[in-house]
Amino acid sequence: MIEYQGQTYQDVIGKQGLVVVQYYATWCGPCKMLKPVLEALSTEMEGTDFYRVDIDLYRNQAVEVGIRSVPTVVLYKDGEEVDRQSGYQPKERVAAWMNQFK
């Protein structure tokens, strides 16, 4: 997983293929639970880029995409948002959800 560092946002989400972005906060318990799930999937799902965006550091990006709660995971395919989920889910559910869009 790649920690978002303020680069041009379109460079992150505008890539070809599937891009997974987790919006999180350091104080969020469910965010901490979801992190190892996404880290594991990032090593298993070749050709898929995984990013994390700290909403407290990068509030503008979170507001721009309409994040209302954390954790929220947004899937982008070929630069377009295709789906999003909020809250913690076990690895099997997250993987099944993401595989719909590969």
PDB file of C-alpha atoms in Angstrom:
ATOM      1  CA  MET A   1       0.000   0.000   0.000  1.00  0.00           C
ATOM      2  CA  ILE A   2       1.161   3.474  -0.823  1.00  0.00           C
ATOM      3  CA  GLU A   3       0.609   6.328   1.606  1.00  0.00           C
ATOM      4  CA  TYR A   4      -0.709   9.370  -0.255  1.00  0.00           C
ATOM      5  CA  GLN A   5       1.799  12.223   0.043  1.00  0.00           C
ATOM      6  CA  GLY A   6       0.040  15.131  -1.647  1.00  0.00           C
ATOM      7  CA  GLN A   7       0.922  14.346  -5.255  1.00  0.00           C
ATOM      8  CA  THR A   8      -1.473  15.399  -8.008  1.00  0.00           C
ATOM      9  CA  TYR A   9      -4.612  13.469  -7.180  1.00  0.00           C
ATOM     10  CA  GLN A  10      -5.388  12.633 -10.796  1.00  0.00           C
ATOM     11  CA  ASP A  11      -1.990  10.885 -10.980  1.00  0.00           C
ATOM     12  CA  VAL A  12      -3.253   8.531  -8.253  1.00  0.00           C
ATOM     13  CA  ILE A  13      -6.805   7.776  -9.349  1.00  0.00           C
ATOM     14  CA  GLY A  14      -6.414   8.347 -13.086  1.00  0.00           C
ATOM     15  CA  LYS A  15      -4.374   5.218 -13.795  1.00  0.00           C
ATOM     16  CA  GLN A  16      -5.516   2.431 -16.090  1.00  0.00           C
ATOM     17  CA  GLY A  17      -6.894  -0.622 -14.316  1.00  0.00           C
ATOM     18  CA  LEU A  18      -8.169  -0.865 -10.766  1.00  0.00           C
ATOM     19  CA  VAL A  19      -7.022   1.597  -8.093  1.00  0.00           C
ATOM     20  CA  VAL A  20      -8.098   1.112  -4.473  1.00  0.00           C
ATOM     21  CA  VAL A  21      -8.080   4.129  -2.155  1.00  0.00           C
ATOM     22  CA  GLN A  22      -8.698   3.846   1.578  1.00  0.00           C
ATOM     23  CA  TYR A  23      -9.681   7.099   3.274  1.00  0.00           C
ATOM     24  CA  TYR A  24      -8.810   6.825   6.950  1.00  0.00           C
ATOM     25  CA  ALA A  25      -7.940   8.677  10.141  1.00  0.00           C
ATOM     26  CA  THR A  26      -5.203   7.741  12.606  1.00  0.00           C
ATOM     27  CA  TRP A  27      -7.697   7.908  15.506  1.00  0.00           C
ATOM     28  CA  CYS A  28     -10.210   5.544  13.827  1.00  0.00           C
ATOM     29  CA  GLY A  29     -10.416   2.011  15.275  1.00  0.00           C
ATOM     30  CA  PRO A  30     -12.128   0.360  12.276  1.00  0.00           C
ATOM     31  CA  CYS A  31      -9.516   2.028  10.011  1.00  0.00           C
ATOM     32  CA  LYS A  32      -6.766   0.318  11.984  1.00  0.00           C
ATOM     33  CA  MET A  33      -8.583  -3.018  11.664  1.00  0.00           C
ATOM     34  CA  LEU A  34      -9.006  -2.601   7.892  1.00  0.00           C
ATOM     35  CA  LYS A  35      -5.370  -1.674   7.216  1.00  0.00           C
ATOM     36  CA  PRO A  36      -3.923  -5.233   7.465  1.00  0.00           C
ATOM     37  CA  VAL A  37      -6.785  -6.561   5.311  1.00  0.00           C
ATOM     38  CA  LEU A  38      -5.941  -4.108   2.527  1.00  0.00           C
ATOM     39  CA  GLU A  39      -2.200  -4.641   2.962  1.00  0.00           C
ATOM     40  CA  ALA A  40      -2.672  -8.392   2.484  1.00  0.00           C
ATOM     41  CA  LEU A  41      -4.873  -7.866  -0.576  1.00  0.00           C
ATOM     42  CA  SER A  42      -2.343  -5.426  -2.046  1.00  0.00           C
ATOM     43  CA  THR A  43       0.225  -8.236  -2.173  1.00  0.00           C
ATOM     44  CA  GLU A  44      -2.278 -10.736  -3.612  1.00  0.00           C
ATOM     45  CA  MET A  45      -3.980  -8.610  -6.283  1.00  0.00           C
ATOM     46  CA  GLU A  46      -1.351  -8.048  -8.941  1.00  0.00           C
ATOM     47  CA  GLY A  47      -1.900  -5.114 -11.243  1.00  0.00           C
ATOM     48  CA  THR A  48      -3.989  -3.229  -8.677  1.00  0.00           C
ATOM     49  CA  ASP A  49      -2.640  -0.121  -6.942  1.00  0.00           C
ATOM     50  CA  PHE A  50      -3.567   0.448  -3.299  1.00  0.00           C
ATOM     51  CA  TYR A  51      -3.384   3.885  -1.653  1.00  0.00           C
ATOM     52  CA  ARG A  52      -4.235   5.269   1.787  1.00  0.00           C
ATOM     53  CA  VAL A  53      -5.333   8.885   2.285  1.00  0.00           C
ATOM     54  CA  ASP A  54      -5.269  10.395   5.784  1.00  0.00           C
ATOM     55  CA  ILE A  55      -8.374  12.613   5.854  1.00  0.00           C
ATOM     56  CA  ASP A  56      -6.912  14.838   8.567  1.00  0.00           C
ATOM     57  CA  LEU A  57      -3.801  15.619   6.504  1.00  0.00           C
ATOM     58  CA  TYR A  58      -5.539  15.723   3.111  1.00  0.00           C
ATOM     59  CA  ARG A  59      -8.972  17.059   3.920  1.00  0.00           C
ATOM     60  CA  ASN A  60      -9.444  18.640   0.473  1.00  0.00           C
ATOM     61  CA  GLN A  61      -9.144  15.286  -1.298  1.00  0.00           C
ATOM     62  CA  ALA A  62     -11.615  13.683   1.107  1.00  0.00           C
ATOM     63  CA  VAL A  63     -14.127  16.509   0.677  1.00  0.00           C
ATOM     64  CA  GLU A  64     -13.671  16.515  -3.096  1.00  0.00           C
ATOM     65  CA  VAL A  65     -14.700  12.863  -3.378  1.00  0.00           C
ATOM     66  CA  GLY A  66     -17.486  13.117  -0.787  1.00  0.00           C
ATOM     67  CA  ILE A  67     -16.048  11.111   2.099  1.00  0.00           C
ATOM     68  CA  ARG A  68     -18.481  11.318   5.022  1.00  0.00           C
ATOM     69  CA  SER A  69     -17.177   8.560   7.297  1.00  0.00           C
ATOM     70  CA  VAL A  70     -14.039   6.513   7.777  1.00  0.00           C
ATOM     71  CA  PRO A  71     -12.910   4.050   6.807  1.00  0.00           C
ATOM     72  CA  THR A  72     -14.210   4.424   3.280  1.00  0.00           C
ATOM     73  CA  VAL A  73     -12.677   2.456   0.438  1.00  0.00           C
ATOM     74  CA  VAL A  74     -13.247   3.795  -3.065  1.00  0.00           C
ATOM     75  CA  LEU A  75     -12.576   1.768  -6.201  1.00  0.00           C
ATOM     76  CA  TYR A  76     -11.503   3.564  -9.357  1.00  0.00           C
ATOM     77  CA  LYS A  77     -11.223   1.836 -12.708  1.00  0.00           C
ATOM     78  CA  ASP A  78      -9.533   3.569 -15.616  1.00  0.00           C
ATOM     79  CA  GLY A  79      -9.832   6.889 -13.769  1.00  0.00           C
ATOM     80  CA  GLU A  80     -13.539   6.653 -12.897  1.00  0.00           C
ATOM     81  CA  GLU A  81     -15.097   5.787  -9.552  1.00  0.00           C
ATOM     82  CA  VAL A  82     -16.930   2.480  -9.851  1.00  0.00           C
ATOM     83  CA  ASP A  83     -17.942   1.764  -6.230  1.00  0.00           C
ATOM     84  CA  ARG A  84     -17.311   2.540  -2.559  1.00  0.00           C
ATOM     85  CA  GLN A  85     -17.816   0.925   0.831  1.00  0.00           C
ATOM     86  CA  SER A  86     -17.639   2.331   4.336  1.00  0.00           C
ATOM     87  CA  GLY A  87     -16.772   0.524   7.544  1.00  0.00           C
ATOM     88  CA  TYR A  88     -14.784  -2.591   8.326  1.00  0.00           C
ATOM     89  CA  GLN A  89     -15.302  -5.786   6.353  1.00  0.00           C
ATOM     90  CA  PRO A  90     -13.392  -9.090   6.658  1.00  0.00           C
ATOM     91  CA  LYS A  91     -10.805  -9.895   4.007  1.00  0.00           C
ATOM     92  CA  GLU A  92     -12.966 -12.422   2.124  1.00  0.00           C
ATOM     93  CA  ARG A  93     -15.772  -9.892   1.643  1.00  0.00           C
ATOM     94  CA  VAL A  94     -13.431  -7.109   0.597  1.00  0.00           C
ATOM     95  CA  ALA A  95     -11.683  -9.405  -1.907  1.00  0.00           C
ATOM     96  CA  ALA A  96     -14.982 -10.596  -3.394  1.00  0.00           C
ATOM     97  CA  TRP A  97     -16.177  -6.994  -3.714  1.00  0.00           C
ATOM     98  CA  MET A  98     -12.980  -5.827  -5.418  1.00  0.00           C
ATOM     99  CA  ASN A  99     -12.820  -8.818  -7.770  1.00  0.00           C
ATOM    100  CA  GLN A 100     -16.162  -7.767  -9.283  1.00  0.00           C
ATOM    101  CA  PHE A 101     -14.367  -4.808 -10.849  1.00  0.00           C
ATOM    102  CA  LYS A 102     -11.061  -6.360 -11.989  1.00  0.00           C
TER     103      LYS A 102
END
